Amino acid sequence: KRGVVQDWARNAILTLVNQGVPMSKTWDVTSANAKALGVVIVGTWSIRTSCRVVREGGIAAGLMIVEYVLMCIAMTMSGDGTSHKSIQYSSRYAVVIPLNSQPPKDCFLGITPKVNHTTATQFEGWKETLQHLCDNFNKSPLGNEAPADPTRMWQKLKGYLSDHASDQKKLSAALERYRWECDRELRGQAAMVSDEHVEERNQVMVEKGKELMEEIGGPDCYLALPVDEQIRFAKRLVREAQICLGEQAYQRLSPEEKEVVDWWVWSGCAMHKDLNAMKAGADRMSRWWVEFGEGVAPVALMNKFKTIAAKSGSVPEGSIVGPGDRGGVKVTDLLGSLVKHRETKKGHQERFRAFSSHGLAATEILHHLDLYLAFLQLVADSKSLGNELNHLERNVQAGLNDPPTRTELCVLSLYSQAISIPFSQHIRTPSNASLNGLDLGPVYDRIKRHMEAVINNPDILLGRGASQEVGTLYGEEWNNADVIQFIRDNADSFPHLQKILIEFFRGALKTWNEFAKDICGNPKVTEATPEQRRLAFRHPTNDLNEGALGTLRQEYRAYPNITFGMVNAKLMCK
DNA sequence: GGTACCGAGCTCCCACCCTA
DNA sequence: TAGGGTGGGAGCTCGGTACC
């Protein structure tokens, strides 16, 4: 058809946009490539067409997702939230398990804005998401042939993956409850048209009818309702009767069949476990100085306002300085602000491109300690008036020169080198892409055993003869052997290092024990058959949702006027 | 550090073209 | 002639840059 952009061009547009080409430049890139290859393209396309193709691609991807879900044997869901410029957003993914032995498939269900972060709102968001996908599918020719029913999607759910926030566990319980309702509703639907248990069915209908009729005040009240209210009442009556009949049908199943039907597992993101363990270790480390430091503690690194208040003497310094105003984590935070500020116009990120986590930051700082101190001097020298560092720079300089703060940096680095990095590499390595989050029990046990070993014998990490074989989680190479050597060479400068290390590991271990309960201490997981685990497959981490929300921020920044619908379309096309 | 302006990239509205 | 496909132009938002 003349005047219509061909399929090859649509595919090219989607590919280019997925590779990061702005939608306004897809034609320029295509024509430049064609020219270079000596190919003549008949016609052209506009920016508007480019945008439409991407949006259509998103809709087509949504239809494909519904097809996958309708054909799959089971599925799990995962979600995460963030706020961007005062608006809350939720990202949702599903992993569908195909009928055959094909690997699980990730399906991006979209990012939606929401009015708040309550469990009820998030739960409604999930219902709306699946309903919206089915509505779109049913409006398409595919849906005319075989309409999609979100109830059947819900029935296939086997679990939920999220972070460890209490609202997420509550959300998982709400999703599980709704899955239960959908399952019983479908069983009830089958019972309604079945020739068996007819008396039972009639009895349920009569009883439910009476119960709901009493609730609204009797038949006269029902007749006084507007027609749309009457229809809503009738639908509710049918649904509740179906659920009741469905429960009766369920009770006739064998115990083994019931277990398969009811099986649902919530699990938390593995990287959140590590992050929380790091945080707990740091808290415990900072408390140690207060209880046993005998007056020695990391230097206070107060912000500008607290410093002014302390200097004025109006408030005792002890009541101003909080636990988060000193130590290794504080100095990595401050140096992070200095060399990798989240606002592109601030900081010195053109000179340094290194930080990403407290553990890695501590390693980087210790590895190049002299360089960072020299850099701060360079900053001071480059100031036009009086060679004075600003408040932030002075704080960083004080922290880097402070032995107790350096001690904490050593501990953060050792935990990162021994536990965090080997663990994250293990669960994120491409060869482990099919690693099931439910199969991480042995990994968590290994982490706990290794941490206990360090607590009982810190020389595993600190001893001069200690090797990477016994020091790291999997006995592999240190991520940064120079820093390990630096810590050992300077052990005399850190008299509290061993005690602080043990304290940190005790705090982190306690959190690991607590946070790994979803897998290690959960009989649903530990006693599950391989087939049950396969059906409830979920990734070890919530990276997919974290990544989608990160993409949303990047897209908003790169394209200020983009709608989240377009961001969704771009992500769904991938 | 504050202000004004520019430009990039997307969306919306509407008119035109093409085909069945 | 209706309806789908397409592009022109205007408008919006916000990061970047120049200037004071």
XYZ file of C-alpha atoms (C1' of nucleotides) in Angstrom:
614
model
C 0.000 0.000 0.000
C 1.459 3.342 -1.014
C 1.911 5.969 1.658
C 2.087 3.392 4.437
C 5.251 2.700 6.396
C 6.262 -0.899 5.708
C 6.786 -3.580 8.372
C 10.560 -3.629 7.851
C 10.600 0.102 8.631
C 8.495 -0.421 11.758
C 10.888 -3.103 12.946
C 13.821 -0.794 12.212
C 12.219 2.038 14.200
C 11.602 -0.235 17.209
C 15.134 -1.627 17.065
C 16.700 1.822 16.858
C 14.595 3.242 19.702
C 15.424 0.200 21.849
C 19.091 0.904 21.187
C 18.711 4.442 22.493
C 18.164 6.398 19.270
C 15.723 9.295 19.941
C 12.403 8.812 18.181
C 13.045 12.007 16.246
C 16.254 10.617 14.759
C 15.190 7.159 13.541
C 14.823 8.294 9.921
C 18.153 10.160 9.952
C 19.978 7.080 11.245
C 18.235 4.743 8.802
C 18.867 6.918 5.755
C 22.521 7.430 6.761
C 22.992 3.655 7.049
C 21.213 3.062 3.731
C 23.427 5.635 2.034
C 26.546 4.040 3.481
C 25.461 0.608 2.250
C 24.469 1.919 -1.169
C 20.796 1.060 -0.641
C 18.075 3.333 -2.010
C 15.027 3.636 0.244
C 11.804 4.713 -1.413
C 9.936 7.252 0.720
C 10.561 8.491 4.245
C 8.812 8.653 7.635
C 8.191 11.438 10.072
C 8.761 11.880 13.810
C 5.046 11.376 14.428
C 5.158 8.008 12.665
C 8.167 7.044 14.748
C 6.241 7.841 17.946
C 3.172 5.961 16.753
C 5.177 2.884 15.819
C 6.683 2.736 19.321
C 3.293 3.199 20.985
C 1.750 0.532 18.753
C 4.703 -1.700 19.604
C 3.835 -1.320 23.282
C 0.219 -2.302 22.628
C 1.312 -5.306 20.544
C 3.679 -6.362 23.340
C 0.752 -6.192 25.779
C -1.268 -8.531 23.532
C 1.666 -10.942 23.354
C 1.956 -10.909 27.163
C -1.708 -11.884 27.496
C -1.150 -14.723 25.023
C 1.870 -15.926 27.009
C -0.073 -15.815 30.262
C -3.102 -17.598 28.821
C -0.898 -20.397 27.505
C 1.426 -20.693 30.523
C 1.161 -23.258 33.293
C 1.962 -20.851 36.121
C 3.323 -17.390 36.811
C 4.826 -15.214 39.534
C 4.776 -11.447 39.914
C 7.191 -8.843 41.179
C 6.892 -5.159 41.878
C 8.672 -2.117 43.166
C 7.915 1.555 43.692
C 9.655 4.881 43.670
C 8.797 8.544 43.713
C 9.888 11.015 41.069
C 9.222 14.727 41.518
C 6.560 14.084 44.183
C 4.688 11.466 42.168
C 4.682 7.814 43.262
C 5.249 5.177 40.571
C 4.874 1.395 40.621
C 6.688 -0.969 38.295
C 5.347 -4.480 37.682
C 6.761 -7.592 36.095
C 5.447 -11.120 35.640
C 7.479 -14.259 35.026
C 5.475 -16.809 33.063
C 6.325 -20.510 33.155
C 5.543 -22.143 29.769
C 3.748 -25.477 29.526
C 6.715 -27.146 27.861
C 10.236 -27.132 29.261
C 11.007 -23.734 27.742
C 12.750 -21.282 30.110
C 10.617 -18.798 32.087
C 9.784 -15.581 30.265
C 9.920 -12.075 31.757
C 6.951 -9.876 30.903
C 7.054 -6.164 31.712
C 3.534 -5.144 32.742
C 4.192 -1.419 32.887
C 4.844 1.485 35.199
C 1.838 3.357 36.588
C 1.552 6.469 38.741
C -0.385 6.082 41.982
C -1.866 8.410 44.556
C -0.056 6.845 47.519
C 2.033 3.873 48.618
C -0.571 2.050 50.722
C -1.033 -1.690 50.338
C -4.660 -1.209 49.256
C -3.611 1.162 46.457
C -0.870 -1.171 45.276
C -3.260 -4.124 45.328
C -5.854 -2.224 43.262
C -3.010 -1.286 40.897
C -2.257 -4.954 40.273
C -5.918 -5.733 39.592
C -6.208 -2.776 37.217
C -2.998 -3.776 35.400
C -4.197 -7.284 34.555
C -7.711 -6.029 33.787
C -6.294 -3.351 31.436
C -4.155 -5.916 29.578
C -7.162 -8.211 29.148
C -9.419 -5.331 28.050
C -6.934 -4.361 25.325
C -6.598 -7.986 24.266
C -10.367 -8.459 24.112
C -10.766 -5.347 21.937
C -8.304 -6.845 19.429
C -9.125 -9.528 16.825
C -7.257 -12.009 19.038
C -9.728 -11.365 21.853
C -12.713 -11.843 19.546
C -11.635 -15.426 18.934
C -10.863 -16.305 22.566
C -11.487 -13.541 25.142
C -9.013 -13.217 27.990
C -10.314 -13.420 31.562
C -8.102 -11.835 34.255
C -9.556 -14.304 36.785
C -7.795 -17.116 34.929
C -4.537 -15.151 35.058
C -4.860 -14.699 38.812
C -5.550 -18.400 39.277
C -2.129 -19.234 37.799
C -0.169 -17.115 40.259
C 2.285 -18.884 42.518
C 3.978 -16.050 44.385
C 5.331 -12.561 44.668
C 8.831 -11.041 44.753
C 9.507 -7.607 46.241
C 11.770 -5.778 48.643
C 11.529 -6.541 52.379
C 9.306 -3.621 53.384
C 6.391 -4.647 55.605
C 3.869 -3.156 53.174
C 5.173 -5.520 50.490
C 4.633 -8.574 52.700
C 1.121 -7.289 53.394
C 0.602 -6.768 49.664
C 1.709 -10.341 49.009
C -0.921 -11.557 51.513
C -3.586 -9.446 49.753
C -2.559 -10.838 46.352
C -2.613 -14.374 47.721
C -6.109 -13.798 49.156
C -7.349 -12.479 45.801
C -5.754 -15.412 43.990
C -7.751 -17.642 46.403
C -10.992 -15.806 45.510
C -10.307 -16.136 41.768
C -9.515 -19.832 42.105
C -12.718 -20.542 44.018
C -14.737 -18.356 41.635
C -13.573 -20.407 38.647
C -14.229 -23.687 40.456
C -17.660 -22.293 41.343
C -18.322 -21.377 37.706
C -17.602 -24.967 36.721
C -19.866 -26.243 39.518
C -22.703 -23.967 38.329
C -22.875 -25.677 34.922
C -22.133 -29.144 36.216
C -24.796 -31.850 36.557
C -23.278 -33.008 39.832
C -24.134 -31.757 43.333
C -27.290 -29.996 42.083
C -28.970 -29.856 45.496
C -25.866 -28.380 47.058
C -25.766 -25.701 44.385
C -29.403 -24.739 44.799
C -28.989 -24.553 48.564
C -25.968 -22.222 48.247
C -27.819 -19.935 45.852
C -30.823 -19.682 48.201
C -28.692 -19.075 51.293
C -26.464 -16.490 49.610
C -29.531 -14.761 48.186
C -31.109 -14.555 51.635
C -27.881 -13.354 53.237
C -27.261 -10.539 50.764
C -30.924 -9.567 50.626
C -30.937 -9.126 54.418
C -27.798 -7.045 54.107
C -29.514 -4.473 51.904
C -32.767 -4.511 53.910
C -34.988 -7.035 52.110
C -36.711 -7.438 48.696
C -38.522 -4.083 48.901
C -35.221 -2.254 49.364
C -33.762 -4.229 46.460
C -36.626 -3.203 44.168
C -36.157 0.438 45.244
C -32.538 0.406 44.053
C -31.599 2.033 40.709
C -31.226 -0.482 37.887
C -27.423 -0.286 37.770
C -27.317 -0.966 41.545
C -29.581 -3.977 41.054
C -27.271 -5.301 38.341
C -24.249 -4.794 40.641
C -26.112 -6.654 43.396
C -26.886 -9.565 41.083
C -23.257 -9.809 39.952
C -22.089 -9.814 43.556
C -24.606 -12.517 44.455
C -23.415 -14.723 41.598
C -19.741 -14.179 42.422
C -20.136 -14.897 46.129
C -22.223 -17.981 45.392
C -19.549 -19.160 42.945
C -16.835 -18.671 45.546
C -18.900 -20.629 48.044
C -19.499 -23.461 45.564
C -15.834 -23.290 44.545
C -14.787 -23.788 48.147
C -17.046 -26.843 48.386
C -15.495 -28.219 45.195
C -12.030 -27.493 46.586
C -12.831 -29.409 49.773
C -13.494 -32.502 47.665
C -9.880 -32.454 46.379
C -7.195 -34.733 47.836
C -4.679 -33.189 50.310
C -1.971 -33.314 47.611
C -4.193 -31.521 45.096
C -5.132 -28.915 47.699
C -1.463 -28.210 48.381
C -0.786 -27.610 44.681
C -3.779 -25.244 44.448
C -2.905 -23.217 47.551
C 0.853 -23.021 47.116
C 2.017 -19.393 47.271
C 5.417 -18.041 48.259
C 6.550 -14.515 48.941
C 10.288 -13.900 48.740
C 12.447 -10.824 49.127
C 15.071 -9.441 46.769
C 18.494 -10.961 47.509
C 20.325 -7.669 47.044
C 18.043 -5.976 49.587
C 19.120 -8.647 52.063
C 22.748 -7.692 51.510
C 22.012 -3.967 51.653
C 20.128 -4.350 54.922
C 22.874 -6.557 56.360
C 25.431 -3.870 55.489
C 23.252 -1.248 57.187
C 22.804 -3.385 60.332
C 26.562 -4.005 60.495
C 27.255 -0.274 60.209
C 24.726 0.522 62.983
C 26.287 -2.040 65.296
C 29.760 -0.723 64.472
C 28.800 2.842 65.405
C 27.246 1.666 68.705
C 30.462 -0.165 69.632
C 32.405 3.109 69.867
C 29.828 4.520 72.278
C 29.816 1.458 74.551
C 33.453 0.316 74.430
C 35.420 3.055 72.683
C 36.597 4.633 75.962
C 36.336 8.119 74.520
C 37.651 7.158 71.083
C 35.156 7.481 68.212
C 35.086 8.576 64.588
C 35.215 12.333 64.174
C 31.811 14.081 63.998
C 31.016 15.227 60.443
C 28.034 17.508 61.100
C 26.264 19.484 58.407
C 26.581 23.273 58.228
C 23.597 24.025 60.476
C 24.517 21.549 63.196
C 28.084 22.906 63.185
C 26.817 26.470 63.700
C 24.531 25.282 66.528
C 27.402 23.385 68.177
C 29.755 26.362 67.885
C 27.183 28.722 69.404
C 27.229 26.595 72.559
C 23.457 26.990 72.910
C 23.015 23.214 72.644
C 25.494 20.584 73.942
C 27.333 18.967 71.008
C 26.431 15.506 72.282
C 22.746 16.163 71.722
C 23.322 17.509 68.206
C 25.500 14.741 66.762
C 23.412 11.765 65.702
C 24.726 8.226 65.043
C 24.631 8.963 61.329
C 26.848 12.021 61.610
C 30.133 10.153 61.805
C 31.965 7.059 60.626
C 32.787 5.213 57.428
C 29.306 5.312 55.916
C 29.074 9.080 56.547
C 32.380 9.770 54.842
C 31.501 7.599 51.816
C 28.217 9.525 51.650
C 29.992 12.877 51.765
C 32.676 11.904 49.309
C 29.951 10.487 47.086
C 28.260 13.907 47.130
C 31.569 15.507 46.285
C 32.706 13.312 43.402
C 29.464 11.775 42.148
C 26.689 14.219 42.985
C 23.265 13.173 41.722
C 22.789 16.687 40.361
C 24.963 16.870 37.278
C 25.888 20.488 37.827
C 27.300 19.907 41.310
C 30.291 17.930 42.547
C 33.489 16.846 40.827
C 32.225 13.871 38.828
C 34.154 14.962 35.756
C 37.355 14.241 37.716
C 36.173 11.057 39.479
C 33.870 8.339 38.160
C 33.971 5.544 40.705
C 31.312 5.186 43.423
C 28.229 2.977 43.491
C 27.855 1.447 46.993
C 29.269 2.103 50.480
C 31.400 -1.051 50.342
C 32.838 -0.270 46.919
C 33.266 3.376 47.897
C 35.199 2.400 51.037
C 37.452 0.158 48.928
C 37.993 2.899 46.378
C 38.799 5.475 49.094
C 41.323 3.219 50.840
C 42.874 2.178 47.542
C 43.482 5.812 46.541
C 43.581 7.467 49.962
C 46.666 9.580 49.152
C 45.092 10.616 45.855
C 41.867 11.788 47.507
C 43.766 13.785 50.134
C 45.927 15.335 47.411
C 42.787 16.082 45.407
C 41.257 17.975 48.335
C 44.462 20.004 48.610
C 44.220 20.694 44.878
C 40.632 21.877 45.344
C 41.781 24.175 48.158
C 44.635 25.546 46.027
C 42.278 26.233 43.140
C 39.981 28.429 45.237
C 40.432 32.083 44.455
C 39.987 33.372 48.012
C 42.052 32.166 50.929
C 42.511 28.506 49.831
C 39.547 27.556 52.038
C 37.661 24.312 51.455
C 33.888 24.537 51.735
C 32.039 22.797 54.589
C 31.503 19.536 52.708
C 35.113 19.354 51.552
C 36.394 20.113 55.080
C 34.219 17.312 56.469
C 35.540 14.836 53.901
C 39.133 15.868 54.657
C 38.552 15.448 58.414
C 36.987 12.017 57.897
C 39.766 10.767 55.629
C 42.426 11.847 58.124
C 40.624 10.320 61.127
C 41.946 6.857 62.247
C 38.605 5.578 63.711
C 36.788 6.616 60.501
C 39.470 4.856 58.467
C 38.946 1.790 60.687
C 35.269 1.761 59.716
C 36.192 2.168 56.034
C 38.448 -0.897 56.373
C 35.566 -2.921 57.834
C 33.116 -1.793 55.140
C 35.670 -2.733 52.515
C 36.421 -6.149 54.057
C 32.713 -7.044 54.249
C 32.280 -5.935 50.663
C 35.305 -7.933 49.448
C 34.497 -11.070 51.457
C 30.696 -11.220 51.185
C 28.881 -8.604 49.089
C 30.895 -8.722 45.879
C 31.243 -12.536 45.609
C 27.548 -12.897 46.488
C 26.316 -10.348 43.962
C 28.606 -11.776 41.283
C 27.262 -15.262 41.982
C 23.605 -14.326 41.661
C 24.053 -11.875 38.803
C 26.522 -13.675 36.563
C 25.016 -14.284 33.082
C 25.707 -18.030 33.338
C 23.355 -18.058 36.354
C 20.575 -16.208 34.518
C 18.185 -19.108 35.144
C 18.958 -19.147 38.890
C 15.693 -19.448 40.822
C 15.368 -17.127 43.818
C 13.784 -20.032 45.711
C 16.987 -22.069 45.296
C 19.189 -19.593 47.177
C 18.888 -21.387 50.536
C 22.346 -23.034 50.239
C 23.846 -19.672 49.214
C 22.398 -17.926 52.279
C 23.570 -20.792 54.502
C 27.046 -20.442 53.032
C 27.058 -16.691 53.729
C 25.985 -17.263 57.323
C 28.628 -19.972 57.847
C 31.322 -17.754 56.346
C 30.327 -14.825 58.545
C 30.352 -17.029 61.641
C 33.834 -18.195 60.644
C 35.043 -14.577 60.431
C 33.462 -13.761 63.819
C 35.201 -16.781 65.394
C 38.482 -16.149 63.617
C 38.867 -12.629 62.164
C 42.373 -13.544 61.017
C 40.633 -15.221 58.066
C 40.497 -11.667 56.731
C 43.077 -9.813 58.803
C 45.872 -12.360 59.342
C 49.065 -11.809 57.402
C 48.984 -15.344 56.043
C 45.254 -15.303 55.237
C 44.457 -16.070 51.640
C 41.629 -15.316 49.263
C 40.779 -19.036 49.250
C 39.557 -18.807 52.847
C 38.757 -15.073 52.884
C 36.159 -14.686 50.141
C 32.760 -16.357 50.061
C 33.624 -18.675 47.179
C 37.405 -18.718 47.598
C 37.840 -16.718 44.426
C 40.154 -13.760 43.809
C 39.794 -10.598 45.861
C 37.991 -7.947 43.895
C 40.720 -5.556 45.049
C 43.749 -7.366 46.486
C 45.639 -4.063 46.899
C 43.154 -2.865 49.509
C 43.379 -6.130 51.455
C 47.162 -5.720 51.438
C 46.829 -2.051 52.474
C 44.633 -3.009 55.446
C 47.027 -5.736 56.572
C 50.110 -3.542 56.105
C 48.532 -0.768 58.181
C 46.907 -2.954 60.826
C 49.003 -1.284 63.542
C 47.387 2.062 62.690
C 43.945 0.620 63.436
C 44.102 -0.793 66.991
C 40.309 -1.343 67.104
C 40.010 -2.973 63.701
C 39.568 -6.564 64.860
C 36.893 -5.741 67.450
C 35.012 -3.467 65.059
C 35.180 -6.111 62.338
C 33.681 -8.739 64.642
C 30.977 -6.320 65.789
C 30.075 -5.412 62.202
C 29.859 -9.055 61.155
C 27.707 -9.875 64.212
C 25.253 -7.114 63.279
C 25.197 -8.118 59.619
C 24.826 -11.824 60.457
C 21.810 -11.125 62.645
C 20.151 -9.380 59.716
C 21.130 -12.153 57.293
C 19.503 -14.674 59.663
C 16.371 -12.566 59.821
C 16.117 -11.642 56.139
C 16.930 -15.116 54.803
C 13.962 -16.616 56.678
C 11.758 -16.211 53.603
C 13.839 -18.943 51.945
C 15.830 -20.812 54.630
C 13.204 -20.837 57.361
C 10.117 -21.270 55.213
C 8.880 -24.902 55.045
C 6.885 -24.003 51.920
C 10.241 -23.473 50.203
C 12.486 -25.952 51.996
C 9.978 -28.798 51.578
C 8.895 -27.842 48.057
C 9.369 -30.322 45.242
C 11.556 -29.332 42.252
C 8.379 -29.013 40.178
C 6.788 -26.637 42.709
C 9.935 -24.509 42.649
C 9.920 -24.487 38.857
C 6.313 -23.319 38.780
C 7.066 -20.541 41.268
C 10.255 -19.388 39.530
C 11.350 -15.844 40.320
C 14.655 -14.068 39.819
C 16.972 -13.786 42.836
C 16.790 -9.989 42.736
C 14.204 -7.359 41.925
C 16.601 -5.835 39.373
C 14.006 -5.878 36.579
C 11.667 -3.499 38.422
C 14.507 -1.431 39.839
C 15.866 -1.119 36.303
C 12.501 -0.137 34.849
C 12.058 2.627 37.437
C 15.614 3.780 36.789
C 14.820 3.908 33.078
C 11.733 5.997 33.837
C 13.912 8.593 35.612
C 16.429 8.614 32.758
C 13.707 8.966 30.154
C 12.104 11.870 32.052
C 15.458 13.560 32.265
C 16.417 12.986 28.631
C 12.935 13.716 27.279
C 11.154 16.123 29.663
C 7.833 15.930 27.900
C 7.635 12.164 27.492
C 4.567 10.460 28.960
C 4.916 7.373 31.120
C 2.746 5.646 28.504
C 5.545 6.127 26.004
C 8.157 4.960 28.527
C 6.046 1.832 29.064
C 5.753 1.293 25.312
C 9.528 1.576 24.915
C 10.171 -0.897 27.742
C 7.484 -3.343 26.638
C 8.857 -3.451 23.089
C 12.254 -4.639 24.297
C 24.248 31.964 42.551
C 20.407 33.883 39.904
C 18.075 34.855 35.562
C 16.957 34.661 30.782
C 17.076 32.381 26.708
C 17.808 28.413 23.556
C 17.181 23.899 21.974
C 15.836 18.958 22.138
C 12.368 15.863 22.014
C 7.763 14.604 22.665
C 2.535 15.305 22.227
C -1.691 17.214 20.403
C -4.643 18.976 16.842
C -5.925 18.968 12.385
C -5.640 18.562 7.457
C -4.394 15.827 3.613
C -3.649 11.449 1.048
C -4.788 6.841 -0.266
C -7.531 2.758 -0.673
C -11.449 -0.241 -0.555
C -17.148 8.421 0.438
C -15.630 6.671 4.875
C -11.922 5.547 7.453
C -7.157 4.521 8.233
C -2.470 6.254 7.786
C 0.504 10.079 7.729
C 2.821 14.618 8.347
C 2.932 19.911 9.435
C 2.908 23.102 12.906
C 2.288 24.711 17.504
C 3.013 24.048 22.226
C 4.984 22.077 26.388
C 8.777 20.896 29.670
C 13.167 21.078 31.355
C 18.301 20.702 30.898
C 22.091 23.416 29.194
C 24.398 27.687 28.527
C 25.488 32.517 28.594
C 25.623 36.441 31.132
C 25.608 39.364 35.085
